[in-house]
Every structure is written in structure tokens, then in C-alpha cells.
Amino acid sequence: MSTRMTISDIARLAGVSKATVSRVLNHKPDVDPVTRERILRIMEEHNFVPSVAASGLAAGKGHLIGVLVPALTWPLIPDIMRGIAEVVEETSYELVLYSIKTSNHERDRSDVINRILANRLIAGLLAIFPGQSARYLPALQRQGLPVVLLDDQGLPPEQLPWITADNRAGAYAATRHLLELGHRRIAHIQGPLKYQVSRERFQGYCDALQDYGIPLDPSLILQGDFMPPGGRACACQFFAMPERSRPTAIFAASDLTAYGVMGAAEEFGLRIPEDVSLVGFDDISSSGHMRPPLTTVRQPLTEMGRCALELLLSLLETPDRPGAARLCPSPLLARFAGSSQLQSQTAMTATIESAEPVRLRLATTLVVRATTAPPPCYARL
Amino acid sequence: MSTRMTISDIARLAGVSKATVSRVLNHKPDVDPVTRERILRIMEEHNFVPSVAASGLAAGKGHLIGVLVPALTWPLIPDIMRGIAEVVEETSYELVLYSIKTSNHERDRSDVINRILANRLIAGLLAIFPGQSARYLPALQRQGLPVVLLDDQGLPPEQLPWITADNRAGAYAATRHLLELGHRRIAHIQGPLKYQVSRERFQGYCDALQDYGIPLDPSLILQGDFMPPGGRACACQFFAMPERSRPTAIFAASDLTAYGVMGAAEEFGLRIPEDVSLVGFDDISSSGHMRPPLTTVRQPLTEMGRCALELLLSLLETPDRPGAARLCPSPLLARFAGSSQLQSQTAMTATIESAEPVRLRLATTLVVRATTAPPPCYARL
DNA sequence: CTGTTAGCGCGTTCAA
DNA sequence: TTGAACGCGCTAACAG
């Protein structure tokens, strides 16, 4: 059935030159409508698909989008990828996956970057949680390869377009929820502070405490690593404290951290939420199935993926400003306005008014499930 | 730093023709060793990476590997992808992601296939859980594109190389574990029977029961959908049965199904494992963090991904037999023998001796955690 | 509006 | 052992 057709074949069949076929392929306006229809029909009949490789070669930039991901097994990634996949399916682009090796070799990372750049396969790059690799990204940008950052967890690199979740507001909401339940000794297990998101979440926690007039208690703040064992270790420290000063609630910087807390609670014979309340962050898919189901802050991961790719696509369509990657307002924001109310309004307007690289901060939402309750009575006085 | 270098540049710098550079790139033996060294050095200095797009175009087939995945959010996928990514990093290939749209359009699926084939971008295809799309795969194979199936869940397509887990043995082990704990009324929540894996797991369940002289009780067998709500619904049916005939243990065809069972148990006030034992299948990462941690059957997902890609690569290197994709024993099996004892020995020998397409069945392992216990005393007589 | 010409960067013939 | 020429399938300048 679908044997490989070339533009030449179509051109012969339609009785026109290859250039004309190429024109309709690229949606050039200057083609006779009836001719265009005829060509389109023939292409449909023979289900012709142009060779991405060849067109990329000729045009000097491919029709592929690179996605730089850390370990695929980090639970947030699949949901983000889903959003990305959803929008790429509606385009003629394909996705090329570059996974950063988790090994220690410093060499590796720049190698990946070299591969990305040098083989000139892709037209744009989406960097998810680039971490330390973010260092190399501005160079790519400068070489003319549009780059969009998705929730960078490293130092905020200079001037790259950037999609993230509103971590601060999410953390604030989580802490406030605990506060309004009556908790006063609320602990926080941070993520590694080298990540921007960790600092933002911590900030939200601090802000909420301050707004309720509760002084920060350094003994209630520990640094985890986003993973269950780290959460468990921190929780054990909390649970070993004397009952008068022990926290009645814990806000964990990630759901996986919260899983570790649940393990520790069981070990100490503490019930959740009767003895200690718990809030996570992320709302990864398994959190709703925990016993008890975890109260957490949901990141709009799929939406973030979608936005990031749409942003990148909009950058690809305005290649006239090579150095500074700015948002072409119409196509992207039109979609945004129509399809979703997730992004915070402030970010929207900031985006439009500013000539700076785009920085979108999507809203997070508190998902109240069953790991939070008022503090136990012995702690309520 | 790393500006884009072409073969011509290198050729000029080295004072040779492009053809020679091309030769050393492709590891042709007929190059003067000293010249080769010089060229290699120059390429290193300027960290030259050949254009995948161009070489693919010229050679008629790209240096890209397509991966056909269903929803990335299906929890097994990321672990599989991890294995794939690990081996692709050691090669010069890149990964192209084709995600099958979950929409209902029958058209979509063949569209994806068309895209894959027609744009002639990739050299080989890895199809993960192809499901209904498996129908189109043999056609690709016939057109000269090597295809490897990873744990197809559809009808077993004719003659494609195939990697899977030993579902039957895993299910057998799970059921036997329950049996040896003393359970006699063991229910099974199947996956959709249209999937091969569901039937295999059911078969393992049946085999174990038979070996222990327990007749199959149709009222203890329900069909789920691999997802939590399906599992919950089935479990509710079980739990609503009169106590005398109610199952004392449930073997769920997937971990997610088991999560649903845990929810139902809570709803019915049944404790796990005291009142009812539970075994899942898959060992997805969150299962170890459930309360109580879930006893389940582990699929060697990462290993499966790794094997699948290695198999595909070995097929790529023997393009001389276009129609029949057979295993080139040396490179692949050598790795297998060295790096892992996961694959079952029988499959190994079968592979070597047979001229049929490769079918590798990797061993599963029972992971005993905390959701299984002897049946409650009132059911023990 | 359309056809013609020239490459994009590389592999692969051929001769030399 | 090496070099020159051609072509992969397509886009991008030009002309007409």
C-alpha cells in the first residue's frame, strides 16, 4: 500500500514541477487553488508523506524537536511528556529524545549538547529539568537553536524562555491549609536547595507562616532529596522529638518525600492524619491511591508540557529574530486564552507587556485528600 | 566553540578529499592508518559530529530509531524507556518518539505508521505494547524496516521478533505463594482478555490451582481493565459475597488493579492482609510505597527495554536478509550471557537453535512484601 | 503564478 | 589507497 513516494512522483502524476508540489507542501499562498487541490488529492491518494530528513537538510533546519530529559523514571516526566506528545501530534514535527545520562561523567552532558547541535537534526529544543546541563543551553540559543526550559531545577539560566509551575503559591496554599486546620507546629522537608523549585516551595511555606504570625522554627525545617528514603530520614528526626515540640503536621516538598514520611510514621506507630498531618507536592498519579490518599499540591504537568512545546513552536515560526527569542504573541496566547485557565493571570500580562524572554508560571492547585486533619487534642492547647 | 563542521571542512583541514573523510567515518578498512589518525584527530579537535540528516538521506536510511509508544503515562513505559535509553546512549543512534494517539480515530493509527514509513527517517522500529496497531507492523517489516515488538498486548502478529516477560511463570509463582500460605479460595482479576499478557497471567493462575488440586471456581474470576477503578469494581463484587464463599486472597493482573482492590477493601472494612491477601503484577515503582507495601510480581522492565533495543540493533547490522529478520547470534547473545541472568534459560537455547524470528521471554520474580498472609482463622477449616 | 537551476551534507559509485 | 563525480529528496533562490 504505502510505498514511498517522492515529490518527483507526485509532480509527475500531477503534471507539474516539483517546485510547485513543494510549494503546496509548505503552505505557500502563491499557488493556483485548483492546482493545489489536485496535488493535494494526489498526495492523499498515494498517502504521500514528505521526507523529513531531506526537507530538513535542504532547509538547513530539521522538522524535528529535541526533548532533553533527565531520567524518564522520575515520576513527573511522563505526565509532562504526555502534554508534549499531545501537541506534537497535531503538527508535522517529530520528537527526538535526548536523555541525559545519570552517570557522573562531566563529559557526558556536554557531549549530549554537542550531538544535539552538531548533527543539525532538530529545529528547537525543549529542556526538561536541565539541572546542571542548563549551563550549556544559552550557547545553543546563541547558535540559533531556540530553546525552551521546562521547570529548570538549576540556577536560573540567563535569558531563556521558561515554563514552570507556581511553586511558591502552591506551597503557600498547602501551608495555609494546615494552618487553618489549627496546626501551629508545621514542619517542612525541603528539596535540595540547589534547585530553584525547592527554594520557591520553601518560600511559600515561610510566607504562609509569616502571614499567620507564626515564627519560623529552624528545628522544624530539614532538607530532603525529593526521594522516599530522604523523606523517611527527615521524618524520623521529627518523630523522635519530644511530644511537646514535635510537629503536628509536615509539608513535604514532593510526593515521594511524603511517601517516605508515611513509612516513618508507621515505624513510629503514628497515625496519619490523626497524629500527624501530611501534605505532599506534585500529585503524581499514585498519590491518590495511597492509604490514606495523600493530600498534595497538584502541578499541571501535562499543561506545562503542552505550553512549553507551544511556546517553542511559536518561536520556530518567528526565526527572524535570531538572537533574542521572544514571544510572538498572537498564536501562542490565542491558544492559551481559549483552552485553559491554568496559567496565572499575572504571568499572562507580564508576558505580553515585556520584551524579555517569556516566563510562564502555571497555577498549582491544592488537592485535599485524606492525610490532613486538625491536630490531635493533646497538642491543641 | 562547537560550530557546525561539515565533512568538507574536515577534508580541507586534513588536506584530503571528502570521500576519505567519509571512509574513516564509516570505519572502512581501506584507509591509510596515519591519514586516518590525522583525520580522527582533527575531527576530535573540532568536535565534529556528522549530520544524521544528511547521512541518512544519502544512505537511504537514517541513523534514528523509532519508538512507538502508547500513552507515556502508562506506568510501565518509563521503566522500559529507561532501558532503551541506556543502550541507545552507547550508540550513535538517536531516538524518535512516536506516541499513538489515544483518540478513537481508527485513521490515526495507520497515519502514524505512514509517517514512520514514509518520511524514511528511521532505520528500525521498536513497538511497545502496540495493541491494535500491531496489525500494521508486518507491513513495515516487509518494506525493509526492521521491527521489534516489546510485550505486545494484542494478537500475536505473525513473525516479528518479540520481547516479553514470562507472564505465565510470574502468575504461577504468585498463585503458588498464596496457595502455600494456605489460601484455597483465591480470586483472580484478569486484564482485558484481548491482550496476550492477560491470557498468559490467567493461564499461570489456572496452572497453579490445578497443580494444587484446586478446581477452578468461575465465580472467583472477573475481568478488569488493568486500572484501579476496574479493580475496585471487581473487588467490590468479591467482598459482597457471603463470607463462606468469599475469596480469602486476590491475585490481580496488574498493580494498578491491586490499588483498586485496596480501595475497595477499605470501603468494606476489610484489612489487608489480615482479612484478605493481595498480590499484584508489574511491581511499578509506587507499589513498594503503598500501605501496606504490595506483594507483586516484578517484570524486568528496564531489562526488557534494553534487550529489545539490542535485538533491534543487531538486526540493523545484518541488513542482508531483508525479508526474514533473524538474530545475529554473536553480538546480542554475548551481551546477554555476560550482563544478566534475567532471561530464562529455555528461551536462550530456543533462540540459538531456531531459525524463527527471535522470541525472548524474560523471567519475572515474585516480590513478597506485606499484603499477603495466611488466611483468617475463620476460613481456615 | 509557475518552471528552472543550484545546492543542503553526506554515501557511493567509478577511475586513477 | 585515494579523488572526482553524481545523486539521495527536498527547498530556495532566481527567471519566465
mmCIF file of C-alpha atoms (C1' of nucleotides) in Angstrom, chain B residues 6-7 22 26 50-51 55 58, chain C residues 8-15:
data_model
loop_
_atom_site.group_PDB
_atom_site.id
_atom_site.type_symbol
_atom_site.label_atom_id
_atom_site.label_comp_id
_atom_site.label_asym_id
_atom_site.label_seq_id
_atom_site.Cartn_x
_atom_site.Cartn_y
_atom_site.Cartn_z
ATOM 1 C CA THR B 6 30.921 19.603 7.737
ATOM 2 C CA ILE B 7 32.856 16.827 6.131
ATOM 3 C CA SER B 22 33.621 9.743 4.788
ATOM 4 C CA ASN B 26 32.162 4.679 8.308
ATOM 5 C CA PRO B 50 28.291 14.150 11.180
ATOM 6 C CA SER B 51 24.872 15.303 10.172
ATOM 7 C CA SER B 55 23.907 10.755 6.074
ATOM 8 C CA ALA B 58 22.397 9.759 1.314
ATOM 9 C "C1'" DC C 8 21.972 21.241 1.626
ATOM 10 C "C1'" DG C 9 25.913 17.255 3.723
ATOM 11 C "C1'" DC C 10 26.841 13.011 3.024
ATOM 12 C "C1'" DG C 11 27.459 7.999 0.785
ATOM 13 C "C1'" DT C 12 28.753 5.645 -3.139
ATOM 14 C "C1'" DT C 13 29.989 4.573 -7.222
ATOM 15 C "C1'" DC C 14 33.665 4.861 -10.597
ATOM 16 C "C1'" DA C 15 38.537 5.759 -12.290
#
